[in-house]
Amino acid sequence: MTRMAVAPDTPTPVQRWVRRIARMVGVVRTRPRAGLRVLLYHAVGTDVPGDRYGMSVTQRAFADQMQWLRDESGCAIVSLESGAARLARRELTGTAVAVTFDDGYRDVLSQAAPVLDRYGIPFTVFVVGSYLERPPTARLFLDTESLRELAAVPNATIGAHGYTHRPLSRLSDEVLDDELRAVRQGLAEHLGAPPSGIAYPHGAVDRRVIDRVKAAGFQLGATSFVGVNQPNVLPLSLRRTELLASDGVNEFAGKIRGDYDWYQVRQRLYWPVPA
Ligand SMILES: [Zn+2]
């Protein structure tokens, strides 16, 4: 993949427009939208080849965001698992925030986990089964040994992100079931128990995928649709709010308040699932 001339922490024209509208939304909002807000990160502190979207945030930005979350946001900080359980029991008041990572970048262990551990923030990492056995780029992704190390970090939970990272909604029933079985078996082997949560690769999810994911034994499913989760949300269809390299603390605060939640309308109209 060729490297982009534009730095990943420079917002794309679309991202700039989204931010402009979010600022206008934020002007009239006085407090964060109530419910469970699940944050979605990918890489932290690594230069990811071909990252024109800005999925890798710097460790400095990440640390600033976590500090703001703990000290200034006024939100409760929960693990995805306990947050979803408390939400379902209607025990959450105000806004609770959970931190998640997709893809299983190695830097979650080396760069993000020390920050999270320092601030006592729980987090969930969704890993791709086949990447662990044979990382496509050894430098970038966790292998089985570093996965075990990550799983031993206090307050860390490991979830699944498919076995091959293919969009699940594009797979036949049979291939989809194999994919889910393979990642559950692999993680059970390395960690002693199958994962309870899955994040849908490429955000590709529909009713059929949810039914089969449930039948495979998963209890939680994380989508890429932005928004805050209310008690009536389907636990296998949780919304998440993605953070990008171009987000400063102001954008981070705006995303937690819900200033970007309107973007879901655009996401539902057009979701670029690869073939
Ligand atoms: Zn992914």
PDB file of C-alpha atoms and ligand atoms in Angstrom:
ATOM      1  CA  MET A   1       0.000   0.000   0.000  1.00  0.00           C
ATOM      2  CA  THR A   2       1.351   3.440  -0.851  1.00  0.00           C
ATOM      3  CA  ARG A   3       1.821   5.994   1.874  1.00  0.00           C
ATOM      4  CA  MET A   4      -0.396   9.053   1.798  1.00  0.00           C
ATOM      5  CA  ALA A   5       1.164  12.461   1.402  1.00  0.00           C
ATOM      6  CA  VAL A   6      -1.316  13.860   3.936  1.00  0.00           C
ATOM      7  CA  ALA A   7      -0.558  13.075   7.580  1.00  0.00           C
ATOM      8  CA  PRO A   8      -3.228  10.835   9.173  1.00  0.00           C
ATOM      9  CA  ASP A   9      -3.808  13.370  11.933  1.00  0.00           C
ATOM     10  CA  THR A  10      -5.044  15.887   9.353  1.00  0.00           C
ATOM     11  CA  PRO A  11      -8.825  15.539   9.044  1.00  0.00           C
ATOM     12  CA  THR A  12     -10.169  14.549   5.604  1.00  0.00           C
ATOM     13  CA  PRO A  13     -12.604  17.014   3.985  1.00  0.00           C
ATOM     14  CA  VAL A  14     -15.550  14.870   5.137  1.00  0.00           C
ATOM     15  CA  GLN A  15     -14.166  14.672   8.681  1.00  0.00           C
ATOM     16  CA  ARG A  16     -13.821  18.456   8.677  1.00  0.00           C
ATOM     17  CA  TRP A  17     -17.492  18.894   7.727  1.00  0.00           C
ATOM     18  CA  VAL A  18     -18.612  16.374  10.319  1.00  0.00           C
ATOM     19  CA  ARG A  19     -16.641  18.279  12.948  1.00  0.00           C
ATOM     20  CA  ARG A  20     -18.121  21.609  11.870  1.00  0.00           C
ATOM     21  CA  ILE A  21     -21.701  20.326  12.237  1.00  0.00           C
ATOM     22  CA  ALA A  22     -20.816  18.646  15.564  1.00  0.00           C
ATOM     23  CA  ARG A  23     -19.589  21.987  16.905  1.00  0.00           C
ATOM     24  CA  MET A  24     -22.927  23.565  16.059  1.00  0.00           C
ATOM     25  CA  VAL A  25     -24.758  20.693  17.757  1.00  0.00           C
ATOM     26  CA  GLY A  26     -22.504  21.105  20.810  1.00  0.00           C
ATOM     27  CA  VAL A  27     -23.394  24.765  21.226  1.00  0.00           C
ATOM     28  CA  VAL A  28     -26.893  23.870  22.401  1.00  0.00           C
ATOM     29  CA  ARG A  29     -25.997  20.825  24.482  1.00  0.00           C
ATOM     30  CA  THR A  30     -25.354  21.432  28.180  1.00  0.00           C
ATOM     31  CA  ARG A  31     -24.675  17.897  29.416  1.00  0.00           C
ATOM     32  CA  PRO A  32     -23.644  14.559  27.873  1.00  0.00           C
ATOM     33  CA  ARG A  33     -26.377  12.319  26.513  1.00  0.00           C
ATOM     34  CA  ALA A  34     -27.228   9.715  29.160  1.00  0.00           C
ATOM     35  CA  GLY A  35     -26.546   6.013  28.605  1.00  0.00           C
ATOM     36  CA  LEU A  36     -23.580   3.779  27.854  1.00  0.00           C
ATOM     37  CA  ARG A  37     -21.054   5.431  25.545  1.00  0.00           C
ATOM     38  CA  VAL A  38     -18.594   2.887  24.111  1.00  0.00           C
ATOM     39  CA  LEU A  39     -15.393   4.340  22.681  1.00  0.00           C
ATOM     40  CA  LEU A  40     -13.732   2.673  19.682  1.00  0.00           C
ATOM     41  CA  TYR A  41      -9.986   2.901  19.115  1.00  0.00           C
ATOM     42  CA  HIS A  42      -7.719   0.954  16.787  1.00  0.00           C
ATOM     43  CA  ALA A  43      -3.964   1.595  17.069  1.00  0.00           C
ATOM     44  CA  VAL A  44      -2.201   3.824  19.602  1.00  0.00           C
ATOM     45  CA  GLY A  45       1.201   5.308  18.835  1.00  0.00           C
ATOM     46  CA  THR A  46       2.046   3.172  15.788  1.00  0.00           C
ATOM     47  CA  ASP A  47       2.463   4.417  12.255  1.00  0.00           C
ATOM     48  CA  VAL A  48      -0.044   2.144  10.471  1.00  0.00           C
ATOM     49  CA  PRO A  49       0.843   1.800   6.757  1.00  0.00           C
ATOM     50  CA  GLY A  50      -1.860   3.199   4.443  1.00  0.00           C
ATOM     51  CA  ASP A  51      -3.778   4.859   7.294  1.00  0.00           C
ATOM     52  CA  ARG A  52      -5.426   7.748   5.474  1.00  0.00           C
ATOM     53  CA  TYR A  53      -8.412   7.686   7.808  1.00  0.00           C
ATOM     54  CA  GLY A  54      -6.430   8.437  10.958  1.00  0.00           C
ATOM     55  CA  MET A  55      -7.154   5.250  12.903  1.00  0.00           C
ATOM     56  CA  SER A  56      -3.898   5.430  14.875  1.00  0.00           C
ATOM     57  CA  VAL A  57      -3.943   8.034  17.655  1.00  0.00           C
ATOM     58  CA  THR A  58      -0.709   9.171  19.305  1.00  0.00           C
ATOM     59  CA  GLN A  59       0.056   7.923  22.784  1.00  0.00           C
ATOM     60  CA  ARG A  60       0.124  11.529  23.996  1.00  0.00           C
ATOM     61  CA  ALA A  61      -3.374  12.258  22.629  1.00  0.00           C
ATOM     62  CA  PHE A  62      -4.652   8.981  24.056  1.00  0.00           C
ATOM     63  CA  ALA A  63      -3.202   9.747  27.499  1.00  0.00           C
ATOM     64  CA  ASP A  64      -4.722  13.264  27.435  1.00  0.00           C
ATOM     65  CA  GLN A  65      -8.120  11.810  26.511  1.00  0.00           C
ATOM     66  CA  MET A  66      -8.019   9.201  29.276  1.00  0.00           C
ATOM     67  CA  GLN A  67      -6.983  11.791  31.832  1.00  0.00           C
ATOM     68  CA  TRP A  68      -9.813  14.111  30.767  1.00  0.00           C
ATOM     69  CA  LEU A  69     -12.251  11.188  30.899  1.00  0.00           C
ATOM     70  CA  ARG A  70     -11.243  10.263  34.434  1.00  0.00           C
ATOM     71  CA  ASP A  71     -10.754  13.720  35.928  1.00  0.00           C
ATOM     72  CA  GLU A  72     -13.039  16.112  34.071  1.00  0.00           C
ATOM     73  CA  SER A  73     -15.783  14.362  32.119  1.00  0.00           C
ATOM     74  CA  GLY A  74     -18.017  13.680  35.119  1.00  0.00           C
ATOM     75  CA  CYS A  75     -18.846  10.306  33.519  1.00  0.00           C
ATOM     76  CA  ALA A  76     -18.652   6.929  35.216  1.00  0.00           C
ATOM     77  CA  ILE A  77     -16.003   4.656  33.672  1.00  0.00           C
ATOM     78  CA  VAL A  78     -17.040   1.022  33.274  1.00  0.00           C
ATOM     79  CA  SER A  79     -15.908  -2.081  31.447  1.00  0.00           C
ATOM     80  CA  LEU A  80     -17.978  -2.887  28.360  1.00  0.00           C
ATOM     81  CA  GLU A  81     -19.211  -6.065  30.011  1.00  0.00           C
ATOM     82  CA  SER A  82     -20.313  -4.570  33.341  1.00  0.00           C
ATOM     83  CA  GLY A  83     -21.619  -1.426  31.613  1.00  0.00           C
ATOM     84  CA  ALA A  84     -23.833  -3.456  29.277  1.00  0.00           C
ATOM     85  CA  ALA A  85     -25.105  -5.602  32.166  1.00  0.00           C
ATOM     86  CA  ARG A  86     -25.912  -2.577  34.316  1.00  0.00           C
ATOM     87  CA  LEU A  87     -27.542  -0.822  31.378  1.00  0.00           C
ATOM     88  CA  ALA A  88     -29.823  -3.809  30.791  1.00  0.00           C
ATOM     89  CA  ARG A  89     -30.805  -3.793  34.489  1.00  0.00           C
ATOM     90  CA  ARG A  90     -31.433  -0.032  34.222  1.00  0.00           C
ATOM     91  CA  GLU A  91     -28.848   0.609  36.924  1.00  0.00           C
ATOM     92  CA  LEU A  92     -26.882   3.240  34.986  1.00  0.00           C
ATOM     93  CA  THR A  93     -27.660   6.833  35.717  1.00  0.00           C
ATOM     94  CA  GLY A  94     -26.079   9.653  33.737  1.00  0.00           C
ATOM     95  CA  THR A  95     -23.376   8.764  31.244  1.00  0.00           C
ATOM     96  CA  ALA A  96     -21.065   5.774  31.599  1.00  0.00           C
ATOM     97  CA  VAL A  97     -18.105   5.309  29.261  1.00  0.00           C
ATOM     98  CA  ALA A  98     -16.386   2.065  28.202  1.00  0.00           C
ATOM     99  CA  VAL A  99     -13.132   1.829  26.229  1.00  0.00           C
ATOM    100  CA  THR A 100     -12.628  -0.707  23.401  1.00  0.00           C
ATOM    101  CA  PHE A 101     -10.000  -1.448  20.745  1.00  0.00           C
ATOM    102  CA  ASP A 102     -10.449  -3.282  17.435  1.00  0.00           C
ATOM    103  CA  ASP A 103      -8.021  -5.439  15.410  1.00  0.00           C
ATOM    104  CA  GLY A 104      -5.525  -6.345  18.172  1.00  0.00           C
ATOM    105  CA  TYR A 105      -2.665  -3.984  17.429  1.00  0.00           C
ATOM    106  CA  ARG A 106       0.448  -4.827  19.429  1.00  0.00           C
ATOM    107  CA  ASP A 107       0.636  -1.207  20.599  1.00  0.00           C
ATOM    108  CA  VAL A 108      -2.473  -1.699  22.745  1.00  0.00           C
ATOM    109  CA  LEU A 109      -0.177  -3.721  25.025  1.00  0.00           C
ATOM    110  CA  SER A 110       2.900  -1.488  24.756  1.00  0.00           C
ATOM    111  CA  GLN A 111       1.329   2.010  24.500  1.00  0.00           C
ATOM    112  CA  ALA A 112      -2.321   2.015  25.615  1.00  0.00           C
ATOM    113  CA  ALA A 113      -2.351  -0.536  28.461  1.00  0.00           C
ATOM    114  CA  PRO A 114       0.210   1.338  30.628  1.00  0.00           C
ATOM    115  CA  VAL A 115      -1.934   4.507  30.369  1.00  0.00           C
ATOM    116  CA  LEU A 116      -5.147   2.630  31.157  1.00  0.00           C
ATOM    117  CA  ASP A 117      -3.506   0.802  34.039  1.00  0.00           C
ATOM    118  CA  ARG A 118      -2.173   4.097  35.460  1.00  0.00           C
ATOM    119  CA  TYR A 119      -5.666   5.622  35.433  1.00  0.00           C
ATOM    120  CA  GLY A 120      -7.418   2.410  36.520  1.00  0.00           C
ATOM    121  CA  ILE A 121      -9.567   2.332  33.360  1.00  0.00           C
ATOM    122  CA  PRO A 122     -10.966  -1.050  32.242  1.00  0.00           C
ATOM    123  CA  PHE A 123     -10.834  -1.890  28.523  1.00  0.00           C
ATOM    124  CA  THR A 124     -11.788  -4.549  25.991  1.00  0.00           C
ATOM    125  CA  VAL A 125      -9.633  -5.567  23.012  1.00  0.00           C
ATOM    126  CA  PHE A 126     -11.272  -7.340  20.057  1.00  0.00           C
ATOM    127  CA  VAL A 127      -8.683  -9.491  18.274  1.00  0.00           C
ATOM    128  CA  VAL A 128      -8.664 -11.284  14.904  1.00  0.00           C
ATOM    129  CA  GLY A 129      -8.172 -15.049  15.428  1.00  0.00           C
ATOM    130  CA  SER A 130      -5.942 -15.743  12.411  1.00  0.00           C
ATOM    131  CA  TYR A 131      -3.731 -12.680  13.017  1.00  0.00           C
ATOM    132  CA  LEU A 132      -2.670 -14.184  16.364  1.00  0.00           C
ATOM    133  CA  GLU A 133      -1.410 -17.385  14.781  1.00  0.00           C
ATOM    134  CA  ARG A 134       0.211 -15.702  11.799  1.00  0.00           C
ATOM    135  CA  PRO A 135       0.272 -11.918  12.177  1.00  0.00           C
ATOM    136  CA  PRO A 136       0.053 -10.346   8.654  1.00  0.00           C
ATOM    137  CA  THR A 137       2.589  -7.793   9.820  1.00  0.00           C
ATOM    138  CA  ALA A 138       4.397  -9.169  12.837  1.00  0.00           C
ATOM    139  CA  ARG A 139       5.452  -5.743  14.029  1.00  0.00           C
ATOM    140  CA  LEU A 140       1.879  -4.443  14.057  1.00  0.00           C
ATOM    141  CA  PHE A 141      -0.341  -7.114  15.591  1.00  0.00           C
ATOM    142  CA  LEU A 142      -0.426  -9.145  18.801  1.00  0.00           C
ATOM    143  CA  ASP A 143       0.744 -12.741  18.594  1.00  0.00           C
ATOM    144  CA  THR A 144      -0.348 -15.489  20.994  1.00  0.00           C
ATOM    145  CA  GLU A 145       2.373 -14.686  23.523  1.00  0.00           C
ATOM    146  CA  SER A 146       1.685 -10.942  23.673  1.00  0.00           C
ATOM    147  CA  LEU A 147      -2.059 -11.672  23.776  1.00  0.00           C
ATOM    148  CA  ARG A 148      -1.569 -13.676  26.977  1.00  0.00           C
ATOM    149  CA  GLU A 149       0.463 -10.811  28.377  1.00  0.00           C
ATOM    150  CA  LEU A 150      -2.304  -8.343  27.505  1.00  0.00           C
ATOM    151  CA  ALA A 151      -4.999 -10.573  28.995  1.00  0.00           C
ATOM    152  CA  ALA A 152      -3.040 -10.530  32.279  1.00  0.00           C
ATOM    153  CA  VAL A 153      -3.166  -6.712  32.512  1.00  0.00           C
ATOM    154  CA  PRO A 154      -5.596  -5.729  35.320  1.00  0.00           C
ATOM    155  CA  ASN A 155      -9.036  -4.784  33.958  1.00  0.00           C
ATOM    156  CA  ALA A 156      -8.305  -6.056  30.414  1.00  0.00           C
ATOM    157  CA  THR A 157     -10.887  -8.191  28.609  1.00  0.00           C
ATOM    158  CA  ILE A 158     -10.282  -9.951  25.292  1.00  0.00           C
ATOM    159  CA  GLY A 159     -13.070 -10.237  22.739  1.00  0.00           C
ATOM    160  CA  ALA A 160     -13.287 -11.574  19.178  1.00  0.00           C
ATOM    161  CA  HIS A 161     -13.098  -9.630  15.916  1.00  0.00           C
ATOM    162  CA  GLY A 162     -13.740 -12.542  13.558  1.00  0.00           C
ATOM    163  CA  TYR A 163     -11.221 -15.177  12.544  1.00  0.00           C
ATOM    164  CA  THR A 164     -10.164 -13.711   9.198  1.00  0.00           C
ATOM    165  CA  HIS A 165     -11.506 -10.113   9.513  1.00  0.00           C
ATOM    166  CA  ARG A 166     -13.901 -10.682   6.602  1.00  0.00           C
ATOM    167  CA  PRO A 167     -17.263  -8.809   6.746  1.00  0.00           C
ATOM    168  CA  LEU A 168     -19.591 -11.354   8.382  1.00  0.00           C
ATOM    169  CA  SER A 169     -22.688 -10.179   6.505  1.00  0.00           C
ATOM    170  CA  ARG A 170     -21.042 -11.246   3.225  1.00  0.00           C
ATOM    171  CA  LEU A 171     -20.476 -14.864   4.327  1.00  0.00           C
ATOM    172  CA  SER A 172     -22.794 -17.843   3.781  1.00  0.00           C
ATOM    173  CA  ASP A 173     -24.366 -19.354   6.925  1.00  0.00           C
ATOM    174  CA  GLU A 174     -21.893 -22.221   6.881  1.00  0.00           C
ATOM    175  CA  VAL A 175     -18.757 -20.085   6.427  1.00  0.00           C
ATOM    176  CA  LEU A 176     -20.019 -17.580   8.996  1.00  0.00           C
ATOM    177  CA  ASP A 177     -20.530 -20.346  11.578  1.00  0.00           C
ATOM    178  CA  ASP A 178     -17.017 -21.709  10.862  1.00  0.00           C
ATOM    179  CA  GLU A 179     -15.551 -18.241  11.271  1.00  0.00           C
ATOM    180  CA  LEU A 180     -17.224 -17.795  14.673  1.00  0.00           C
ATOM    181  CA  ARG A 181     -16.319 -21.301  15.864  1.00  0.00           C
ATOM    182  CA  ALA A 182     -12.663 -20.835  14.842  1.00  0.00           C
ATOM    183  CA  VAL A 183     -12.154 -17.575  16.717  1.00  0.00           C
ATOM    184  CA  ARG A 184     -13.950 -18.857  19.841  1.00  0.00           C
ATOM    185  CA  GLN A 185     -11.904 -22.087  19.881  1.00  0.00           C
ATOM    186  CA  GLY A 186      -8.622 -20.251  19.304  1.00  0.00           C
ATOM    187  CA  LEU A 187      -9.222 -17.727  22.073  1.00  0.00           C
ATOM    188  CA  ALA A 188     -10.452 -20.435  24.469  1.00  0.00           C
ATOM    189  CA  GLU A 189      -7.178 -22.291  23.838  1.00  0.00           C
ATOM    190  CA  HIS A 190      -5.002 -19.263  24.560  1.00  0.00           C
ATOM    191  CA  LEU A 191      -7.008 -17.708  27.380  1.00  0.00           C
ATOM    192  CA  GLY A 192      -8.828 -20.615  29.006  1.00  0.00           C
ATOM    193  CA  ALA A 193     -12.355 -19.541  28.094  1.00  0.00           C
ATOM    194  CA  PRO A 194     -14.188 -18.442  24.942  1.00  0.00           C
ATOM    195  CA  PRO A 195     -14.850 -14.701  24.600  1.00  0.00           C
ATOM    196  CA  SER A 196     -18.268 -13.296  25.500  1.00  0.00           C
ATOM    197  CA  GLY A 197     -18.027 -10.319  23.159  1.00  0.00           C
ATOM    198  CA  ILE A 198     -17.469  -9.760  19.447  1.00  0.00           C
ATOM    199  CA  ALA A 199     -16.848  -6.609  17.426  1.00  0.00           C
ATOM    200  CA  TYR A 200     -18.124  -6.964  13.868  1.00  0.00           C
ATOM    201  CA  PRO A 201     -15.248  -6.634  11.329  1.00  0.00           C
ATOM    202  CA  HIS A 202     -15.784  -3.619   9.037  1.00  0.00           C
ATOM    203  CA  GLY A 203     -18.929  -2.896  11.082  1.00  0.00           C
ATOM    204  CA  ALA A 204     -20.735  -5.366   8.824  1.00  0.00           C
ATOM    205  CA  VAL A 205     -23.751  -6.667  10.709  1.00  0.00           C
ATOM    206  CA  ASP A 206     -27.377  -7.476  10.009  1.00  0.00           C
ATOM    207  CA  ARG A 207     -30.160  -9.484  11.657  1.00  0.00           C
ATOM    208  CA  ARG A 208     -28.886 -12.802  10.280  1.00  0.00           C
ATOM    209  CA  VAL A 209     -25.353 -12.160  11.589  1.00  0.00           C
ATOM    210  CA  ILE A 210     -26.728 -11.228  15.030  1.00  0.00           C
ATOM    211  CA  ASP A 211     -28.797 -14.436  15.197  1.00  0.00           C
ATOM    212  CA  ARG A 212     -25.816 -16.649  14.304  1.00  0.00           C
ATOM    213  CA  VAL A 213     -23.436 -14.778  16.615  1.00  0.00           C
ATOM    214  CA  LYS A 214     -25.917 -15.373  19.436  1.00  0.00           C
ATOM    215  CA  ALA A 215     -26.256 -19.056  18.526  1.00  0.00           C
ATOM    216  CA  ALA A 216     -22.438 -19.360  18.569  1.00  0.00           C
ATOM    217  CA  GLY A 217     -22.458 -18.273  22.236  1.00  0.00           C
ATOM    218  CA  PHE A 218     -21.639 -14.562  22.178  1.00  0.00           C
ATOM    219  CA  GLN A 219     -23.505 -12.279  24.575  1.00  0.00           C
ATOM    220  CA  LEU A 220     -22.251  -8.875  23.461  1.00  0.00           C
ATOM    221  CA  GLY A 221     -21.799  -7.460  19.972  1.00  0.00           C
ATOM    222  CA  ALA A 222     -20.105  -4.151  19.194  1.00  0.00           C
ATOM    223  CA  THR A 223     -21.034  -2.347  15.983  1.00  0.00           C
ATOM    224  CA  SER A 224     -19.402   0.701  14.383  1.00  0.00           C
ATOM    225  CA  PHE A 225     -22.606   2.773  14.426  1.00  0.00           C
ATOM    226  CA  VAL A 226     -22.096   5.922  16.450  1.00  0.00           C
ATOM    227  CA  GLY A 227     -24.423   6.746  19.336  1.00  0.00           C
ATOM    228  CA  VAL A 228     -25.083   6.278  23.025  1.00  0.00           C
ATOM    229  CA  ASN A 229     -26.683   3.021  24.189  1.00  0.00           C
ATOM    230  CA  GLN A 230     -30.006   3.178  26.013  1.00  0.00           C
ATOM    231  CA  PRO A 231     -31.452   0.357  28.173  1.00  0.00           C
ATOM    232  CA  ASN A 232     -33.585  -0.973  25.299  1.00  0.00           C
ATOM    233  CA  VAL A 233     -30.538  -1.612  23.052  1.00  0.00           C
ATOM    234  CA  LEU A 234     -29.922  -5.154  21.795  1.00  0.00           C
ATOM    235  CA  PRO A 235     -26.759  -6.360  23.650  1.00  0.00           C
ATOM    236  CA  LEU A 236     -25.507  -7.815  20.340  1.00  0.00           C
ATOM    237  CA  SER A 237     -25.919  -4.468  18.605  1.00  0.00           C
ATOM    238  CA  LEU A 238     -24.119  -1.943  20.799  1.00  0.00           C
ATOM    239  CA  ARG A 239     -23.226   1.419  19.311  1.00  0.00           C
ATOM    240  CA  ARG A 240     -19.703   2.758  19.538  1.00  0.00           C
ATOM    241  CA  THR A 241     -18.084   6.144  19.087  1.00  0.00           C
ATOM    242  CA  GLU A 242     -14.853   6.093  17.090  1.00  0.00           C
ATOM    243  CA  LEU A 243     -11.853   8.267  17.950  1.00  0.00           C
ATOM    244  CA  LEU A 244      -9.455   9.443  15.252  1.00  0.00           C
ATOM    245  CA  ALA A 245      -5.922  10.798  15.077  1.00  0.00           C
ATOM    246  CA  SER A 246      -7.249  14.280  14.259  1.00  0.00           C
ATOM    247  CA  ASP A 247      -9.354  14.441  17.460  1.00  0.00           C
ATOM    248  CA  GLY A 248      -8.072  16.802  20.143  1.00  0.00           C
ATOM    249  CA  VAL A 249      -9.504  16.906  23.656  1.00  0.00           C
ATOM    250  CA  ASN A 250     -12.306  19.226  22.419  1.00  0.00           C
ATOM    251  CA  GLU A 251     -13.428  16.715  19.806  1.00  0.00           C
ATOM    252  CA  PHE A 252     -13.079  13.922  22.379  1.00  0.00           C
ATOM    253  CA  ALA A 253     -15.346  15.826  24.773  1.00  0.00           C
ATOM    254  CA  GLY A 254     -17.810  16.530  21.935  1.00  0.00           C
ATOM    255  CA  LYS A 255     -17.927  12.858  20.982  1.00  0.00           C
ATOM    256  CA  ILE A 256     -18.683  11.865  24.586  1.00  0.00           C
ATOM    257  CA  ARG A 257     -21.376  14.564  24.893  1.00  0.00           C
ATOM    258  CA  GLY A 258     -23.110  13.173  21.803  1.00  0.00           C
ATOM    259  CA  ASP A 259     -22.371  16.020  19.401  1.00  0.00           C
ATOM    260  CA  TYR A 260     -21.457  13.501  16.669  1.00  0.00           C
ATOM    261  CA  ASP A 261     -24.393  11.107  17.180  1.00  0.00           C
ATOM    262  CA  TRP A 262     -26.373  12.573  14.262  1.00  0.00           C
ATOM    263  CA  TYR A 263     -23.713  11.041  11.989  1.00  0.00           C
ATOM    264  CA  GLN A 264     -25.414   7.668  12.428  1.00  0.00           C
ATOM    265  CA  VAL A 265     -28.032   8.809   9.918  1.00  0.00           C
ATOM    266  CA  ARG A 266     -25.316   9.037   7.260  1.00  0.00           C
ATOM    267  CA  GLN A 267     -23.793   5.725   8.384  1.00  0.00           C
ATOM    268  CA  ARG A 268     -27.142   3.947   7.995  1.00  0.00           C
ATOM    269  CA  LEU A 269     -27.558   5.370   4.492  1.00  0.00           C
ATOM    270  CA  TYR A 270     -24.141   4.371   3.304  1.00  0.00           C
ATOM    271  CA  TRP A 271     -21.976   1.740   4.950  1.00  0.00           C
ATOM    272  CA  PRO A 272     -18.891   0.842   2.881  1.00  0.00           C
ATOM    273  CA  VAL A 273     -18.599  -2.913   3.478  1.00  0.00           C
ATOM    274  CA  PRO A 274     -15.827  -4.366   1.303  1.00  0.00           C
ATOM    275  CA  ALA A 275     -16.710  -7.237  -1.089  1.00  0.00           C
TER     276      ALA A 275
HETATM  277 ZN    ZN B   1     -11.227  -4.349  12.206  1.00  0.00          ZN
END
